[in-house]
Short mmCIF file of C-alpha atoms in Angstrom, two decimals:
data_model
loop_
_atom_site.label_atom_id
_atom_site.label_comp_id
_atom_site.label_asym_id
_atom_site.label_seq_id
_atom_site.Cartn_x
_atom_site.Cartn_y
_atom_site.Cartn_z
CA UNK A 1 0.00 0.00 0.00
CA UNK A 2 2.70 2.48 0.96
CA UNK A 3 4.30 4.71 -1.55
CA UNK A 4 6.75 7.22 -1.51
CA UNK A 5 7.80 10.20 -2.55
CA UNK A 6 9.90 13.59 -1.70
CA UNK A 7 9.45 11.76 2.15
CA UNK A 8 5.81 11.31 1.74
CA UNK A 9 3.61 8.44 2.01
CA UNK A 10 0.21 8.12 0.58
CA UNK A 11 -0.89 5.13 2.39
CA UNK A 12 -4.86 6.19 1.81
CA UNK A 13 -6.19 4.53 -1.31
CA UNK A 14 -9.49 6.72 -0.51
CA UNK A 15 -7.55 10.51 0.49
CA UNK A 16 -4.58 9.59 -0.85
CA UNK A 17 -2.97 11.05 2.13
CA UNK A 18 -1.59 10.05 5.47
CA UNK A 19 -3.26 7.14 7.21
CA UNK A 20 -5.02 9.00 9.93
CA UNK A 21 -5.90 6.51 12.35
CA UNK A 22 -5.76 3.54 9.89
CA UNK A 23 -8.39 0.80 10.26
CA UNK A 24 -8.06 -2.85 8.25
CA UNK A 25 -10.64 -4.21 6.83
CA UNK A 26 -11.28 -7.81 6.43
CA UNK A 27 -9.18 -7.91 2.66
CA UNK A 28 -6.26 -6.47 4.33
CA UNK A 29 -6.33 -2.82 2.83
CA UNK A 30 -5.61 -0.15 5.01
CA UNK A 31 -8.03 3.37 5.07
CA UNK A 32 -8.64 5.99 7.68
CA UNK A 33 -10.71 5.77 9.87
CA UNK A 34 -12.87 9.02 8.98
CA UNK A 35 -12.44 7.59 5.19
CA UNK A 36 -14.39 4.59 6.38
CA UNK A 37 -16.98 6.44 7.75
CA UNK A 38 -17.66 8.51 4.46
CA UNK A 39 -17.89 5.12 2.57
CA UNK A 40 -19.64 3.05 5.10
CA UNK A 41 -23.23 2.00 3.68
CA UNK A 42 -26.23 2.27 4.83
CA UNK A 43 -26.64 -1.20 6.55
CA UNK A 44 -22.94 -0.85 8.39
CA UNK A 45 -21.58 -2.66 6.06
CA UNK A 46 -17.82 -1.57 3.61
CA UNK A 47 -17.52 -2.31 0.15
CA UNK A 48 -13.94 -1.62 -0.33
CA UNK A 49 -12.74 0.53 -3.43
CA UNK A 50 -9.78 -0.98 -3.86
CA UNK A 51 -10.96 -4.73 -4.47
CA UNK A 52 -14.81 -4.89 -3.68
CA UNK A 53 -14.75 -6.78 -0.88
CA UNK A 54 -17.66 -6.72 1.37
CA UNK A 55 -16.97 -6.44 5.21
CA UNK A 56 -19.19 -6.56 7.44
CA UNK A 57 -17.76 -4.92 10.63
CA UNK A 58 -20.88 -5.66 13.04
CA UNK A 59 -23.13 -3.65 15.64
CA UNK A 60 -20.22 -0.76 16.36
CA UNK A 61 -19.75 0.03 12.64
CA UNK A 62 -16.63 1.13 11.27
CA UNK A 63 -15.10 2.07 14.63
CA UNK A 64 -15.69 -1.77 15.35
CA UNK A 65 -12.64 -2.47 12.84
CA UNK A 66 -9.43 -3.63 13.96
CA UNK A 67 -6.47 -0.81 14.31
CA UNK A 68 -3.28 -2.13 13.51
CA UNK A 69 -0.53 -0.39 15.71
CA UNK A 70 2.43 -1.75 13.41
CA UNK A 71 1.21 -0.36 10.49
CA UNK A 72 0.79 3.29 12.34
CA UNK A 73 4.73 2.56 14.14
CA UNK A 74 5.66 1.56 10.26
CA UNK A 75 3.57 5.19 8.92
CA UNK A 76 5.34 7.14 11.54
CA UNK A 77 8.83 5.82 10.48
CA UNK A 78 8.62 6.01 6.80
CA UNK A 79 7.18 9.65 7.26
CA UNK A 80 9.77 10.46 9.17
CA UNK A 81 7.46 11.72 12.35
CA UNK A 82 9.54 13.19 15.03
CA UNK A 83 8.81 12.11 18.65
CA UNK A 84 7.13 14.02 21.51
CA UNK A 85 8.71 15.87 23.60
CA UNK A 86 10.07 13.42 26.83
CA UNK A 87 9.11 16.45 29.24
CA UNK A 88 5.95 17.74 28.20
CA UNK A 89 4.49 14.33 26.37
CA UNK A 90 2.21 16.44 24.26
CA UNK A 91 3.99 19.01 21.86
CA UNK A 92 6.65 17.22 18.91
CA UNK A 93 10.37 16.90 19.51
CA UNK A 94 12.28 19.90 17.86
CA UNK A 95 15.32 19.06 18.96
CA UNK A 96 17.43 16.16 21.05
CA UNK A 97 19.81 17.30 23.80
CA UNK A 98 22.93 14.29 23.96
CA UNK A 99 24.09 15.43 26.71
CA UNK A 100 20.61 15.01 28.18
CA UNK A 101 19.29 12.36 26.10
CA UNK A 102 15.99 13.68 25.47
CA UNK A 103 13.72 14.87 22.68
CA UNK A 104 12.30 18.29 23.35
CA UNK A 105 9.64 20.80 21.98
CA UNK A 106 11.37 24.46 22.02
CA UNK A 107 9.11 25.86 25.02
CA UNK A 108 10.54 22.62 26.94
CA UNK A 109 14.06 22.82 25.78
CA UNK A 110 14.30 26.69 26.20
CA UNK A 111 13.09 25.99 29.80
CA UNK A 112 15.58 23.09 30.71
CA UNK A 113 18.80 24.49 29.29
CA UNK A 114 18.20 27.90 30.37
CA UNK A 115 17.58 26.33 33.93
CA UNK A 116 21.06 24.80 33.28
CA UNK A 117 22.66 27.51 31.56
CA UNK A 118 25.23 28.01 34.43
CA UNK A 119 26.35 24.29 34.53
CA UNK A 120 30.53 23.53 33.18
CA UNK A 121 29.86 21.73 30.53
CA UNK A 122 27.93 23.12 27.48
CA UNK A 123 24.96 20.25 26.33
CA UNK A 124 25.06 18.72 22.95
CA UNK A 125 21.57 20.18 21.43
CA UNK A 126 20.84 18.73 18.28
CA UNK A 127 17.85 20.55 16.05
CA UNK A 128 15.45 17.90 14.53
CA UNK A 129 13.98 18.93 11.09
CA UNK A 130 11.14 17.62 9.46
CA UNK A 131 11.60 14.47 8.12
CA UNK A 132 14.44 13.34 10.08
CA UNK A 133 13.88 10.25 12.62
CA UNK A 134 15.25 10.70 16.21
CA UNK A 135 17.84 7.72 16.41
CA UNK A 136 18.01 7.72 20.26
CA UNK A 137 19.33 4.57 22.01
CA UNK A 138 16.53 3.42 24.33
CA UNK A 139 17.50 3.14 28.30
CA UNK A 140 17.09 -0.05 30.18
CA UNK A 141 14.18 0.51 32.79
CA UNK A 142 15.92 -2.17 35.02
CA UNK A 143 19.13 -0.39 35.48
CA UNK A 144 18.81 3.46 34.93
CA UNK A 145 21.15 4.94 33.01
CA UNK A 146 22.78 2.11 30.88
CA UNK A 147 21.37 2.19 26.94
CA UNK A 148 19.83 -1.00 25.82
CA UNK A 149 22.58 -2.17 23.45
CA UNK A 150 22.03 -5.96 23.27
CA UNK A 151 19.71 -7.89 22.08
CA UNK A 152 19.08 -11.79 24.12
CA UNK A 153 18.73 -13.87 21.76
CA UNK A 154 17.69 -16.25 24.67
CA UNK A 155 14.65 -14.38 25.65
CA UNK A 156 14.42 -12.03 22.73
CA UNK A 157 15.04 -8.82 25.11
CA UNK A 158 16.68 -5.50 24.70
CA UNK A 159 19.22 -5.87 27.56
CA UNK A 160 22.14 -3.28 28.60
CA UNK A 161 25.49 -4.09 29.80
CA UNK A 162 24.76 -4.55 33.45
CA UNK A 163 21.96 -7.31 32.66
CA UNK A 164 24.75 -9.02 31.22
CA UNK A 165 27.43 -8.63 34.01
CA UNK A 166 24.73 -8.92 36.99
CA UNK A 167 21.50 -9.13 36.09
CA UNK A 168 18.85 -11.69 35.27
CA UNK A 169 20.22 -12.19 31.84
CA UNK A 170 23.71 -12.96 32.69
CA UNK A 171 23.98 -16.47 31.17
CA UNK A 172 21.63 -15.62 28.21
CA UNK A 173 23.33 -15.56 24.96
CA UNK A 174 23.45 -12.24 23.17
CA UNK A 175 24.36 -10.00 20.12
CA UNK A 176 24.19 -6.45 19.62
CA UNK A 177 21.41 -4.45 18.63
CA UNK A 178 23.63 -3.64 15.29
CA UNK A 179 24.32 -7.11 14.41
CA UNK A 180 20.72 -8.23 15.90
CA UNK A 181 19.33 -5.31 13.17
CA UNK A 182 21.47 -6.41 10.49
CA UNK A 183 20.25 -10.02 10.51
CA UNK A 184 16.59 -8.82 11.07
CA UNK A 185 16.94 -6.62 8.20
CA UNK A 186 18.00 -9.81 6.21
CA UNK A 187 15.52 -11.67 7.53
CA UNK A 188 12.81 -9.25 6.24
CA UNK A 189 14.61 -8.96 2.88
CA UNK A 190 13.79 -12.55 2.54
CA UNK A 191 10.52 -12.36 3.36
CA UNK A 192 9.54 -9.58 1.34
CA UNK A 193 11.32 -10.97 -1.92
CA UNK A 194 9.27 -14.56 -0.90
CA UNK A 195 6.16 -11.90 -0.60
CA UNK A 196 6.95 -10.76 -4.25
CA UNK A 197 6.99 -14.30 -5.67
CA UNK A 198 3.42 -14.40 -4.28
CA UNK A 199 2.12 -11.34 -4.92
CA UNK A 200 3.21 -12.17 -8.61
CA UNK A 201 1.25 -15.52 -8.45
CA UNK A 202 -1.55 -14.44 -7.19
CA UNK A 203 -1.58 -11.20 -9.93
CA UNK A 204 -1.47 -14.17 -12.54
CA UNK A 205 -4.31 -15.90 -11.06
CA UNK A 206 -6.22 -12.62 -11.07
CA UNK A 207 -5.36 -12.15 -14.65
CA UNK A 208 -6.32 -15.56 -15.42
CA UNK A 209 -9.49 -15.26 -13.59
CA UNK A 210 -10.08 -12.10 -15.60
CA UNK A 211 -9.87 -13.72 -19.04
CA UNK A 212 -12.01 -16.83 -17.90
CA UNK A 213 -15.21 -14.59 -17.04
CA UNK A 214 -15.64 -13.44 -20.94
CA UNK A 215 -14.86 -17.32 -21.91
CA UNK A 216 -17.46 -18.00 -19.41
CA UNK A 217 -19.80 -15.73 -20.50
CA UNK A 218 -19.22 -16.93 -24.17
CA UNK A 219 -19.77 -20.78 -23.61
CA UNK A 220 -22.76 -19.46 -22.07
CA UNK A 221 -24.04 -17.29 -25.40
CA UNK A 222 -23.01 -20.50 -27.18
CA UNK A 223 -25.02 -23.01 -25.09
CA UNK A 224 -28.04 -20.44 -25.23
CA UNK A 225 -27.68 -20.24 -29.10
CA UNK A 226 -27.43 -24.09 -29.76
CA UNK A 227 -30.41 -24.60 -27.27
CA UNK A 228 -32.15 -21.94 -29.12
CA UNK A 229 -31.65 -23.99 -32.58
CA UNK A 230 -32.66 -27.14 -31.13
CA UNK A 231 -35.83 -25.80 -30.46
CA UNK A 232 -36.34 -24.34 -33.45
CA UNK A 233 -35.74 -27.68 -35.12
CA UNK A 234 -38.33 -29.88 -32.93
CA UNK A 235 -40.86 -26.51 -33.59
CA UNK A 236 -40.30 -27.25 -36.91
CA UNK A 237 -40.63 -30.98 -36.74
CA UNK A 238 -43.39 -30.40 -34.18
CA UNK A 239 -45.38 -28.12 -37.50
CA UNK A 240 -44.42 -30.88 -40.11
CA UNK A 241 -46.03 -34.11 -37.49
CA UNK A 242 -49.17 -31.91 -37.53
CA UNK A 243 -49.58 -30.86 -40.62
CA UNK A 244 -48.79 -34.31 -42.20
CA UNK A 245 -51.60 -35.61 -39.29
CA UNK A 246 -54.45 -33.16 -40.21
CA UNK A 247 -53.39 -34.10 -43.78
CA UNK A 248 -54.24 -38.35 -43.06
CA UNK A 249 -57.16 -37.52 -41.16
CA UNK A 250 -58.84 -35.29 -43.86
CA UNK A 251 -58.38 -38.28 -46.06
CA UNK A 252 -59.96 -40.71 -43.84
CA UNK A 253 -62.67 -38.05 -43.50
CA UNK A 254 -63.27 -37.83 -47.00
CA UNK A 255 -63.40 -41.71 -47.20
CA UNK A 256 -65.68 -42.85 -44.13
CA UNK A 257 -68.29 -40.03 -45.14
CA UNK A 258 -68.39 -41.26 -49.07
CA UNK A 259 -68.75 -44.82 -47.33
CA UNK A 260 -71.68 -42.97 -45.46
CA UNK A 261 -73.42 -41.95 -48.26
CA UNK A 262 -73.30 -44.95 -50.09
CA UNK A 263 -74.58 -46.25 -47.06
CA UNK A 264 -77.41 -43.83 -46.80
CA UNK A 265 -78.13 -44.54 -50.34
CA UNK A 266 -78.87 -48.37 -50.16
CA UNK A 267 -80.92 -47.62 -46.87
CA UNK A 268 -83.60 -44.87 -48.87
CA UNK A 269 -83.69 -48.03 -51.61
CA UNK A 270 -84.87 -50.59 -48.87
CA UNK A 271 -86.97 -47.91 -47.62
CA UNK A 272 -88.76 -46.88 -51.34
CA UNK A 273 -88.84 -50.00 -51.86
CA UNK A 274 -90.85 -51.11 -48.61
CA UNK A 275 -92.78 -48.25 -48.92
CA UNK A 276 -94.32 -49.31 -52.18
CA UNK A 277 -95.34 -52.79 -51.54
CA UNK A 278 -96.96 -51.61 -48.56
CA UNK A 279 -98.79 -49.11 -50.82
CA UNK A 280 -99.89 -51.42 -53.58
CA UNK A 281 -101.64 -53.62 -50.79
CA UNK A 282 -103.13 -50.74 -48.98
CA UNK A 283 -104.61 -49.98 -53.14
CA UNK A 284 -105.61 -54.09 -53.80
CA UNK A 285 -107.47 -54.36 -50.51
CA UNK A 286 -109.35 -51.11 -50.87
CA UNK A 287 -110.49 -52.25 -54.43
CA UNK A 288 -110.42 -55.85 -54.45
CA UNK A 289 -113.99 -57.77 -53.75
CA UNK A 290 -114.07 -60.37 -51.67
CA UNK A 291 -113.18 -63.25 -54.22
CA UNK A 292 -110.49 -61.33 -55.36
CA UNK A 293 -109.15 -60.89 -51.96
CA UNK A 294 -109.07 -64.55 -50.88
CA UNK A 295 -108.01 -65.51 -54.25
CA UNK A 296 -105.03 -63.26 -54.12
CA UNK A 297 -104.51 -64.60 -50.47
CA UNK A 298 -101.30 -66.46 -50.84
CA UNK A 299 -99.57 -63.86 -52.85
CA UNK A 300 -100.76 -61.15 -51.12
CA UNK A 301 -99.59 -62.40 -47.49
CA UNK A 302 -95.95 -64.07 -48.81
CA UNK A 303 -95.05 -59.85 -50.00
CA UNK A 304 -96.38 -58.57 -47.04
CA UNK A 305 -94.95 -61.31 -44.57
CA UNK A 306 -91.72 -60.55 -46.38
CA UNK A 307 -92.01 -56.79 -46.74
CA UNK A 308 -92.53 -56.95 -42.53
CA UNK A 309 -89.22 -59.03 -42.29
CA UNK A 310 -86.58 -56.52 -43.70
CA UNK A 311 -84.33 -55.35 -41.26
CA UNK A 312 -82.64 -52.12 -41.61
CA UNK A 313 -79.56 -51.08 -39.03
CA UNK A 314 -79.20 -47.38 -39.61
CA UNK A 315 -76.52 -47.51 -37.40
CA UNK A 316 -73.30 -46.54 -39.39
CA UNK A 317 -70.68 -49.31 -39.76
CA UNK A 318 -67.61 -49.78 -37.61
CA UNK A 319 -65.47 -48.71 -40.63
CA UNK A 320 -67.39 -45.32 -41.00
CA UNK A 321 -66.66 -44.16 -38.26
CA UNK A 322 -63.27 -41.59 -38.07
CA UNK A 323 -61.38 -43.02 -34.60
CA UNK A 324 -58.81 -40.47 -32.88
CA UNK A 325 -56.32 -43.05 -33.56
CA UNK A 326 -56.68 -43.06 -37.25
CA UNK A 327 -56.34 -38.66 -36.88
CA UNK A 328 -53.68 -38.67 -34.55
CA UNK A 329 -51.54 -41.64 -35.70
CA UNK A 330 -48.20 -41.32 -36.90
CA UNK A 331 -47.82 -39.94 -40.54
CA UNK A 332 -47.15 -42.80 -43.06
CA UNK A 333 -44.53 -43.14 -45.54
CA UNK A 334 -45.01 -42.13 -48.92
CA UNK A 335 -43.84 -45.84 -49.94
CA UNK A 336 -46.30 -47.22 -47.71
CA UNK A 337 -48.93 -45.28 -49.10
CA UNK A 338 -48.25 -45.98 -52.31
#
């Protein structure tokens, strides 16, 4: 996140300024806090604009998120910060005093050294600009007075010269704060170039990711247009089945009502013909004498006794009749037809 330039650092992917009391959000970017606040939806919830990422920081909001105290001792170093003043604890260090080995603001070190103005020995006063880092050698709180310029490598503790010679730490094993600096500073090297080897895999996998959501998106359009032309092909068979269908069931229309009519035909015959034998009796036995009826008995009652036994079924024949089936059935071959 940090970069630099003429000694300043704009940390702030939202200000691009100073992290101001930087707060981390779940992805691991860095913002200030009063950026957060300005960004912070409606529900509590961040959307970060570096990467997206939604976090959710809960109930307290955005003051809820964590504050990481190495990244603001890592701001305050890069940027150079001065220290505050070790007499008033408020104001920033102006200067350092060797002699006294102390940071001071000027009301503070005006004060102090004009206290002391009469002592022997002048004091070393050293002005601090802006930008440049007070490099003062800690003191060890155990033993007043001695700087802290060991490191234990047994319990990993800043120790001075008197832990060493009669203190607790006198059988620890130890290196200097130089040589204990230069081997962290190695160590860090390391990790950062490791850190770069990652970084770079993980920016490949990003820019892989970043082609495969247009190839995505295209095998999609591609399914979508070969469903699309599947469909339109069974539509299209679909239309042929049912026009060929209507087609075969006009035709057996066509034939099972001619069969109908012929029917209907040879049933008015019958009929007609029924109709005038029972006529031409009616006629006889309304003119006939008596002698001429029983003489034309016999004949008379074998046309009537068989006029009475025709049997007509005006019900239309099995065959006539046009069955769903026979609509509906699958269209047949031209071969078969033929």
């Amino acid at each position: 996140n940090f970069q630099t330039g003429g000694g300043d650092v704009k940390a702030c992917p939202s200000c691009l300024s100073f992290l101001r009391n930087p707060r981390m959000l779940h992805c691991l970017h860095f913002f200030c806090l009063e950026c957060l606040k300005k960004i912070e939806a409606s529900d509590g919830r961040v959307s970060c604009p570096v990467c997206q990422f939604v976090t959710d920081p809960g109930q307290d909001g955005v003051d809820n998120f964590q504050t990481d105290e190495s990244v603001c001792r890592i701001i305050e170093v890069i940027n150079g910060t001065p220290g505050r003043c070790d007499n008033c604890l408020s104001s920033p260090a102006s200067s350092f005093c060797e002699t006294c080995d102390a940071a001071l603001c000027a009301p503070c070190s005006e004060e102090l050294h004009g206290f002391r103005s009469s002592a022997k020995k002048p004091h070393s006063i050293l002005p601090v600009t802006k930008g440049e880092r007070l490099r003062r050698v800690p003191r060890c709180p155990s033993h007043p007075g001695e700087k802290l310029l060991f490191l234990s490598v047994t319990s990993q503790q800043l120790i001075c010269r008197d832990c060493i010679l009669v203190g607790e730490h006198e059988h620890d094993r130890y290196v200097t704060v130089e040589e204990a600096g230069r081997q962290t500073k190695k160590d860090l090297l390391e990790l950062i170039t490791k850190s770069k080897g990652t970084l770079r895999m993980l920016e490949e996998q990003l820019e892989t990711h970043e082609r495969q959501i247009p190839e995505a998106a295209e095998a999609y359009q591609q399914s979508v247009r070969r469903l699309n032309e599947r469909a339109e092909e069974l539509t299209a068979s679909l239309k042929e089945q049912q026009h060929q269908a209507l087609a075969e069931g006009a035709s057996v229309r066509d034939a099972k009502v001619s069969r109908l009519l012929k029917q209907g035909v040879e049933i008015g015959g019958v009929a007609a013909a029924l109709e005038d034998c029972v006529d031409l009796h009616r006629t006889a036995l309304a003119s006939a004498s008596d002698f001429e009826v029983l003489r034309l008995h016999g004949a008379m009652l074998g046309l009537v006794a068989a006029a009475a036994r025709v049997r007509v079924d005006l019900t239309p024949c099995d065959d006539a009749l046009i069955t769903e089936a026979e609509v509906f059935a699958p269209p047949t071959p031209a071969s078969s037809r033929a």
